[in-house]
Amino acid sequence: MSEYINPDYVPEPEKVNTKKGLEGAVIDTSSVSKVNPDTNSLIYRGYPVQELAENCKFEEVAYLMYHGELPNKAQLTEFEKLERSYRDITKANLEVIRLLPKKCHPMDSIRTGVSFFGTEDERIWDAKPATNLDKAVRLLAKIPTMVAADFRFKKGLDFIPPNKDLSIAENFFHMCFGKVPQAEIVKAFDVSLTLYAEHSFNASTFTSRVVTSTESDIYSATVAGIGALKGPLHGGANEMVMHMMKEINDPAIAEKWMLDALAAKKKVMGFGHRVYKKGDSRVPTMKKYAQKMADLTGQQKWMQIYESLEKVMAEKKKIYPNLDFPAGPAYYMMGFEIDFFTPIFVMARTTGWSAHIMEQAANNRIIRPLSEYIGAPQRSVKPLAERN
Ligand code: COA
């Protein structure tokens, strides 16, 4: 019934003055990041993402997101101290995550966990810049604790409390596995957080800005962002990539698998992008670190499948991998369960969302576009007894 179109509707397509999916529409200004598809570049507050990934730890990038500038040594020390002091979650918050159905997707767990955390904050309606900044740092600190708790509970294991002597990346491994792996693995994970931190007006960020524009709170906006990120056309793609690679499993059949998928007009996960049409600026860096994970763990077959799929897609369709394509196998080789890949993305993207939420709040007007109505023409309600 939702397909119903008024047969008397006189098409006036010119009334819809944006392309489907808001393609190409510039919605507002932003000083957080810029995607430049012509030069395959992405800058966070002016800094190329590749330089940030190689030279800064994720905490520095988070600070950059919130404050607009990279921290100096003293500022970083203070910021890290604050973030570490916020890592614990309440017993009630932990219990909410523990009580969720074991089979629920970890994105639903983190969505619920953040939502519950919002109810615990008595300053929920206080959206002053300083308060929102403090809430953003709390989200940055607590989301990994919630994700790791869910990771443990789903395996029937006990919760491991955060270790405040460790970086965000190290601490996440500690809370999931009870140990911190070798430095190369931590670095690859840290790089992935930086690459996932921010990407202008993507679907989840735009969603969180829409929620903020109603003068709702930062937690509601973050929960809405998580909901948007879960979908396989957005963040959920990093999980789908690994399911696909596992289905292929043998590099020798990867080429044929891709040719068959294209012949069947299937959407292949981890390829394509609304903005980048010549390749995703983040992919070379993440691919390099995924290859390092393969070298370290001896799991070359995922990178062989990667190369094969990438080659055929480029030759046949001129469509290139997006960040989810190398991130999926990289996380798998680090030892994470596949359905935790998108919650890891949340741990990173909370920084971008918060930056946008604060930017929207600072210069707000409610986001309220129009639609062209094509449904039933106006009619009168018949009494129930007279309806067919
Ligand atoms: N596999 C196969 N074909 C693809 C494709 C993919 N992953 N991505 C795009 N295409 C094709 C489309 O079928 C379309 O072909 P057509 O013109 O012959 O119909 C053409 O490329 C244009 O794609 P379009 O659907 O207009 O792109 P979009 O901007 O609406 O969507 C994505 C962008 C990211 C949603 C889309 O590329 C996609 O679904 N990718 C897979 C999911 C994914 O990896 N998401 C993570 C994004 S970071």
Coordinates of C-alpha atoms and ligand atoms in Angstrom, one line a residue:
M1 CA 0.0 0.0 0.0
S2 CA 2.9 2.3 0.6
E3 CA 3.5 2.0 -3.2
Y4 CA 0.2 3.8 -3.9
I5 CA 0.5 6.7 -6.3
N6 CA -2.4 8.9 -7.1
P7 CA -3.3 8.0 -10.7
D8 CA -4.4 11.6 -11.3
Y9 CA -1.1 12.9 -10.1
V10 CA 0.4 15.2 -12.8
P11 CA 4.1 14.6 -12.6
E12 CA 6.0 17.7 -11.8
P13 CA 9.5 16.2 -11.3
E14 CA 11.1 19.6 -11.4
K15 CA 9.4 20.3 -8.0
V16 CA 11.9 17.9 -6.4
N17 CA 14.9 20.1 -6.6
T18 CA 17.4 17.7 -5.3
K19 CA 18.6 14.4 -6.7
K20 CA 17.3 11.1 -5.1
G21 CA 19.3 10.4 -2.0
L22 CA 20.3 14.2 -1.8
E23 CA 23.1 13.4 -4.2
G24 CA 25.2 16.4 -4.8
A25 CA 23.1 18.6 -2.5
V26 CA 25.2 21.0 -0.3
I27 CA 23.1 21.2 2.9
D28 CA 25.1 23.5 5.2
T29 CA 28.6 24.8 5.9
S30 CA 31.0 22.8 8.1
S31 CA 34.6 23.3 9.4
V32 CA 35.1 19.8 10.5
S33 CA 36.3 17.9 7.4
K34 CA 36.4 18.1 3.6
V35 CA 36.1 15.2 1.2
N36 CA 37.6 16.1 -2.2
P37 CA 36.7 13.5 -4.7
D38 CA 38.8 15.1 -7.5
T39 CA 42.0 14.7 -5.7
N40 CA 40.9 11.7 -3.6
S41 CA 41.7 13.7 -0.5
L42 CA 40.1 13.9 2.9
I43 CA 41.1 16.6 5.5
Y44 CA 40.1 16.8 9.1
R45 CA 40.2 20.5 10.1
G46 CA 42.8 21.0 7.4
Y47 CA 45.0 18.0 8.0
P48 CA 45.2 15.2 5.5
V49 CA 43.8 12.0 7.1
Q50 CA 46.8 9.9 5.9
E51 CA 49.2 12.2 7.8
L52 CA 47.1 12.1 10.9
A53 CA 46.9 8.3 10.7
E54 CA 50.6 7.8 10.4
N55 CA 51.8 10.5 12.8
C56 CA 49.1 10.9 15.5
K57 CA 47.4 8.6 17.9
F58 CA 43.6 8.5 17.9
E59 CA 43.4 10.6 21.1
E60 CA 45.1 13.5 19.3
V61 CA 42.6 13.1 16.4
A62 CA 39.7 13.1 18.9
Y63 CA 41.1 16.3 20.5
L64 CA 41.4 17.8 17.0
M65 CA 37.7 16.9 16.3
Y66 CA 36.5 18.6 19.5
H67 CA 38.8 21.6 19.7
G68 CA 39.7 22.3 16.0
E69 CA 43.4 22.2 16.7
L70 CA 45.9 19.4 17.4
P71 CA 46.9 19.3 21.1
N72 CA 50.4 20.2 22.3
K73 CA 52.0 17.8 24.8
A74 CA 50.5 19.4 27.9
Q75 CA 47.0 19.5 26.3
L76 CA 47.2 15.9 25.2
T77 CA 48.3 14.8 28.7
E78 CA 45.4 16.6 30.2
F79 CA 42.9 15.3 27.6
E80 CA 44.1 11.7 28.1
K81 CA 43.8 12.0 31.8
L82 CA 40.2 13.2 31.5
E83 CA 39.2 10.6 28.9
R84 CA 40.7 7.8 31.1
S85 CA 38.9 9.1 34.2
Y86 CA 35.6 8.6 32.3
R87 CA 36.1 5.1 31.1
D88 CA 34.1 3.3 33.9
I89 CA 30.4 2.7 33.3
T90 CA 27.8 2.3 36.1
K91 CA 26.7 -1.1 37.4
A92 CA 23.3 -0.4 36.0
N93 CA 24.7 0.5 32.5
L94 CA 26.7 -2.7 32.5
E95 CA 23.7 -4.7 33.7
V96 CA 21.6 -3.4 30.8
I97 CA 24.2 -4.6 28.3
R98 CA 24.5 -7.9 30.1
L99 CA 20.7 -8.5 30.1
L100 CA 20.3 -8.0 26.3
P101 CA 19.5 -11.1 24.3
K102 CA 22.7 -12.9 23.5
K103 CA 21.8 -13.0 19.8
C104 CA 21.1 -9.3 19.4
H105 CA 23.5 -7.6 17.1
P106 CA 26.3 -5.7 18.9
M107 CA 25.2 -2.5 17.1
D108 CA 21.8 -2.8 18.9
S109 CA 23.7 -3.4 22.2
I110 CA 25.8 -0.2 21.8
R111 CA 22.7 1.8 20.7
T112 CA 20.9 0.7 23.8
G113 CA 24.0 1.2 26.0
V114 CA 24.4 4.8 24.9
S115 CA 20.7 5.4 25.2
F116 CA 20.8 4.2 28.8
F117 CA 23.9 6.2 29.6
G118 CA 22.0 9.3 28.4
T119 CA 19.3 8.6 31.0
E120 CA 21.9 8.7 33.8
D121 CA 23.1 12.2 32.9
E122 CA 21.2 14.8 34.9
R123 CA 22.6 17.5 32.6
I124 CA 20.8 15.9 29.7
W125 CA 19.1 19.2 28.7
D126 CA 22.2 21.3 29.2
A127 CA 23.6 21.9 25.7
K128 CA 26.1 24.6 26.6
P129 CA 29.3 24.2 24.6
A130 CA 31.4 23.3 27.6
T131 CA 28.8 20.7 28.8
N132 CA 28.4 19.2 25.4
L133 CA 32.2 19.0 25.1
D134 CA 32.4 17.1 28.4
K135 CA 29.6 14.8 27.3
A136 CA 31.5 14.1 24.0
V137 CA 34.6 13.1 26.0
R138 CA 32.5 10.8 28.2
L139 CA 31.0 9.1 25.1
L140 CA 34.5 8.7 23.7
A141 CA 35.6 7.1 26.9
K142 CA 32.6 4.9 27.7
I143 CA 31.6 3.6 24.3
P144 CA 34.7 1.2 24.1
T145 CA 33.8 -0.1 27.6
M146 CA 30.3 -0.8 26.5
V147 CA 31.4 -2.5 23.3
A148 CA 34.0 -4.6 25.0
A149 CA 31.5 -5.6 27.8
D150 CA 29.1 -6.8 25.1
F151 CA 32.0 -8.7 23.4
R152 CA 32.7 -10.5 26.6
F153 CA 29.1 -11.2 27.6
K154 CA 28.2 -12.6 24.2
K155 CA 31.0 -15.2 24.6
G156 CA 29.8 -16.0 28.2
L157 CA 32.9 -14.4 29.7
D158 CA 33.3 -11.9 32.6
F159 CA 33.6 -8.2 32.0
I160 CA 37.1 -6.8 32.2
P161 CA 37.2 -3.3 33.6
P162 CA 39.1 -0.6 31.7
N163 CA 42.8 -0.1 32.4
K164 CA 43.5 3.6 32.8
D165 CA 47.2 3.3 32.1
L166 CA 46.5 2.3 28.5
S167 CA 45.7 4.2 25.3
I168 CA 42.2 3.9 23.9
A169 CA 43.4 1.3 21.4
E170 CA 45.4 -0.7 23.9
N171 CA 42.7 -0.6 26.4
F172 CA 40.1 -1.9 24.0
F173 CA 42.2 -5.0 23.3
H174 CA 42.7 -5.4 27.0
M175 CA 39.0 -5.2 27.7
C176 CA 38.1 -7.7 24.9
F177 CA 40.9 -10.2 25.2
G178 CA 42.5 -9.6 28.6
K179 CA 45.8 -8.7 27.0
V180 CA 47.4 -6.1 24.7
P181 CA 48.8 -7.5 21.5
Q182 CA 52.1 -6.5 19.9
A183 CA 52.6 -2.8 19.0
E184 CA 52.0 -3.4 15.2
I185 CA 48.5 -4.7 15.8
V186 CA 47.7 -1.8 18.2
K187 CA 49.0 0.7 15.6
A188 CA 46.9 -0.8 12.8
F189 CA 43.8 -0.6 15.1
D190 CA 44.6 2.9 16.1
V191 CA 45.1 3.9 12.4
S192 CA 41.6 2.4 11.6
L193 CA 40.1 4.6 14.4
T194 CA 41.6 7.7 12.9
L195 CA 40.5 6.8 9.4
Y196 CA 36.9 6.1 10.6
A197 CA 36.7 9.2 12.8
E198 CA 35.0 11.6 10.4
H199 CA 33.7 11.9 6.9
S200 CA 31.6 15.1 6.4
F201 CA 27.9 14.9 5.8
N202 CA 27.6 11.1 5.6
A203 CA 24.3 9.5 6.4
S204 CA 24.9 8.9 10.1
T205 CA 26.5 12.3 10.7
F206 CA 23.7 14.0 8.8
T207 CA 21.2 12.0 10.9
S208 CA 22.8 13.2 14.2
R209 CA 22.8 16.8 12.9
V210 CA 19.0 16.5 12.1
V211 CA 18.3 15.3 15.6
T212 CA 20.5 18.1 17.1
S213 CA 18.7 20.7 15.0
T214 CA 15.5 20.0 16.9
E215 CA 17.4 21.0 20.1
S216 CA 17.4 17.4 21.3
D217 CA 20.3 16.2 23.3
I218 CA 23.7 14.8 22.3
Y219 CA 22.8 11.2 23.4
S220 CA 19.7 11.1 21.3
A221 CA 21.7 12.4 18.3
T222 CA 24.4 9.8 18.9
V223 CA 21.9 7.0 19.2
A224 CA 20.3 8.1 15.9
G225 CA 23.8 8.2 14.3
I226 CA 24.4 4.6 15.5
G227 CA 21.1 3.5 14.0
A228 CA 22.0 5.0 10.6
L229 CA 25.5 3.6 10.8
K230 CA 24.3 0.0 11.3
G231 CA 22.9 -0.3 7.8
P232 CA 25.0 -2.3 5.3
L233 CA 25.0 0.6 2.8
H234 CA 26.9 2.6 5.5
G235 CA 29.0 1.3 8.4
G236 CA 27.5 -2.2 8.3
A237 CA 29.5 -2.8 5.1
N238 CA 32.7 -3.7 7.0
E239 CA 31.0 -6.7 8.4
M240 CA 29.5 -7.7 5.1
V241 CA 32.9 -7.5 3.4
M242 CA 34.3 -10.2 5.8
H243 CA 31.2 -12.4 5.4
M244 CA 31.7 -12.2 1.7
M245 CA 35.5 -13.0 1.9
K246 CA 34.7 -16.0 4.1
E247 CA 32.1 -17.2 1.6
I248 CA 34.7 -17.0 -1.2
N249 CA 37.4 -18.4 1.1
D250 CA 39.7 -19.5 -1.7
P251 CA 41.7 -16.9 -3.7
A252 CA 41.6 -19.2 -6.7
I253 CA 37.8 -18.7 -7.1
A254 CA 37.7 -15.0 -6.2
E255 CA 37.8 -13.7 -9.8
K256 CA 35.0 -16.0 -10.9
W257 CA 33.0 -15.1 -7.8
M258 CA 33.2 -11.4 -8.7
L259 CA 32.3 -12.0 -12.4
D260 CA 29.3 -14.0 -11.3
A261 CA 28.2 -11.3 -8.8
L262 CA 28.5 -8.6 -11.5
A263 CA 26.6 -10.7 -14.0
A264 CA 23.9 -11.2 -11.4
K265 CA 23.9 -7.4 -10.9
K266 CA 24.7 -7.8 -7.2
K267 CA 25.9 -5.0 -5.0
V268 CA 29.3 -6.0 -3.8
M269 CA 30.0 -4.8 -0.3
G270 CA 33.0 -2.6 0.4
F271 CA 32.9 -1.1 -3.1
G272 CA 31.6 2.2 -4.4
H273 CA 31.0 5.5 -2.7
R274 CA 28.5 8.3 -3.1
V275 CA 31.2 11.0 -3.2
Y276 CA 34.4 9.2 -4.2
K277 CA 34.2 8.0 -7.8
K278 CA 37.9 7.4 -8.4
G279 CA 38.8 5.7 -5.2
D280 CA 38.5 6.3 -1.4
S281 CA 41.3 8.5 0.0
R282 CA 41.5 6.3 3.2
V283 CA 41.9 3.0 1.4
P284 CA 45.7 3.0 0.6
T285 CA 46.6 3.6 4.3
M286 CA 44.1 1.0 5.6
K287 CA 45.2 -1.5 2.9
K288 CA 48.8 -1.1 4.0
Y289 CA 47.9 -2.0 7.6
A290 CA 45.6 -4.9 6.6
Q291 CA 48.6 -6.3 4.6
K292 CA 50.7 -5.9 7.8
M293 CA 48.1 -7.9 9.7
A294 CA 48.3 -10.6 7.0
D295 CA 52.1 -10.7 7.2
L296 CA 52.0 -10.9 11.0
T297 CA 49.3 -13.5 11.3
G298 CA 50.2 -15.5 8.2
Q299 CA 46.7 -15.1 6.8
Q300 CA 47.6 -14.0 3.3
K301 CA 44.5 -15.5 1.7
W302 CA 42.3 -12.6 2.7
M303 CA 44.6 -10.1 1.0
Q304 CA 44.8 -12.4 -2.1
I305 CA 41.0 -12.4 -2.3
Y306 CA 41.2 -8.6 -1.7
E307 CA 43.5 -8.1 -4.7
S308 CA 41.5 -10.3 -7.0
L309 CA 38.1 -8.7 -6.2
E310 CA 39.6 -5.2 -6.5
K311 CA 41.2 -6.0 -9.9
V312 CA 38.1 -7.4 -11.5
M313 CA 35.8 -4.6 -10.1
A314 CA 38.2 -1.9 -11.4
E315 CA 38.5 -3.6 -14.8
K316 CA 34.8 -4.4 -15.3
K317 CA 33.0 -1.5 -13.6
K318 CA 35.7 1.1 -12.7
I319 CA 34.3 1.0 -9.1
Y320 CA 36.9 1.0 -6.3
P321 CA 37.0 -0.2 -2.7
N322 CA 35.9 2.0 0.1
L323 CA 37.4 2.0 3.6
D324 CA 35.2 -0.9 4.7
F325 CA 37.0 -3.2 2.3
P326 CA 40.4 -3.2 3.9
A327 CA 39.0 -2.6 7.4
G328 CA 36.9 -5.7 7.4
P329 CA 39.8 -8.2 6.9
A330 CA 42.1 -6.1 9.1
Y331 CA 39.7 -6.4 12.1
Y332 CA 39.2 -10.1 11.4
M333 CA 43.0 -10.8 11.5
M334 CA 43.2 -8.8 14.7
G335 CA 40.9 -11.4 16.2
F336 CA 37.6 -9.5 16.5
E337 CA 34.2 -11.2 15.9
I338 CA 32.7 -10.0 12.6
D339 CA 29.6 -8.5 14.2
F340 CA 31.8 -6.2 16.3
F341 CA 33.4 -4.4 13.3
T342 CA 30.6 -1.8 13.0
P343 CA 30.6 -1.1 16.8
I344 CA 34.3 -0.4 16.5
F345 CA 33.4 2.1 13.8
V346 CA 31.1 3.7 16.3
M347 CA 34.0 4.0 18.8
A348 CA 35.8 6.1 16.2
R349 CA 32.9 8.0 14.6
T350 CA 31.6 9.2 17.9
T351 CA 34.3 11.9 17.6
G352 CA 33.0 13.1 14.2
W353 CA 29.4 13.0 15.3
S354 CA 30.1 15.0 18.5
A355 CA 32.1 17.6 16.5
H356 CA 29.1 18.0 14.1
I357 CA 26.6 18.0 16.9
M358 CA 28.5 20.8 18.6
E359 CA 28.8 22.7 15.3
Q360 CA 25.1 22.3 14.5
A361 CA 24.1 23.4 18.1
A362 CA 26.4 26.5 17.9
N363 CA 24.6 27.8 14.7
N364 CA 21.3 26.1 14.6
R365 CA 18.2 26.2 12.5
I366 CA 15.9 23.2 12.4
I367 CA 16.5 21.0 9.4
R368 CA 13.1 20.6 7.8
P369 CA 13.0 19.9 4.1
L370 CA 9.9 19.4 1.9
S371 CA 8.5 16.6 -0.1
E372 CA 6.3 16.5 -3.2
Y373 CA 3.0 14.8 -2.4
I374 CA 2.0 12.1 -4.8
G375 CA -0.5 10.2 -2.7
A376 CA -4.4 10.1 -2.6
P377 CA -6.1 13.4 -3.3
Q378 CA -8.0 14.9 -0.4
R379 CA -11.0 12.9 0.6
S380 CA -13.6 12.6 3.5
V381 CA -13.4 10.0 6.3
K382 CA -16.4 7.6 6.0
P383 CA -17.9 6.2 9.2
L384 CA -16.4 2.7 10.0
A385 CA -19.7 0.8 9.1
E386 CA -19.7 2.4 5.6
R387 CA -16.2 1.4 4.6
N388 CA -15.7 -1.6 2.2
Ligands
COA1 N1 28.7 -3.2 -6.4 C1 28.2 -3.3 -7.6 N2 27.8 -2.2 -8.3 C2 27.9 -1.0 -7.7 C3 28.3 -0.9 -6.3 C4 28.8 -2.0 -5.7 N3 29.2 -2.0 -4.4 N4 28.3 0.4 -6.0 C5 27.8 1.1 -7.0 N5 27.5 0.2 -8.0 C6 27.0 0.6 -9.3 C7 25.5 0.8 -9.2 O1 24.8 -0.5 -9.4 C8 25.2 1.7 -10.3 O2 25.2 1.1 -11.5 P1 24.2 1.4 -12.7 O3 24.5 2.9 -13.0 O4 24.5 0.5 -13.7 O5 22.9 1.2 -12.1 C9 26.4 2.7 -10.2 O6 27.5 1.9 -9.7 C10 26.2 3.9 -9.4 O7 25.9 3.5 -8.1 P2 24.9 4.2 -7.1 O8 24.0 3.1 -6.6 O9 24.2 5.4 -7.8 O10 25.7 4.7 -6.0 P3 25.2 5.5 -4.7 O11 26.0 6.7 -4.6 O12 23.7 5.6 -4.7 O13 25.6 4.5 -3.5 C11 26.9 3.2 -2.1 C12 26.8 4.5 -2.9 C13 28.1 3.3 -1.2 C14 25.6 3.1 -1.2 C15 27.0 2.0 -3.1 O14 28.2 2.1 -3.8 C16 26.9 0.7 -2.3 O15 25.8 0.2 -2.0 N6 28.1 0.1 -2.0 C17 28.1 -1.2 -1.3 C18 27.9 -0.9 0.2 C19 29.2 -0.3 0.8 O16 30.3 -0.7 0.6 N7 28.9 0.8 1.6 C20 29.9 1.5 2.4 C21 30.0 2.9 1.9 S1 31.4 3.7 2.6

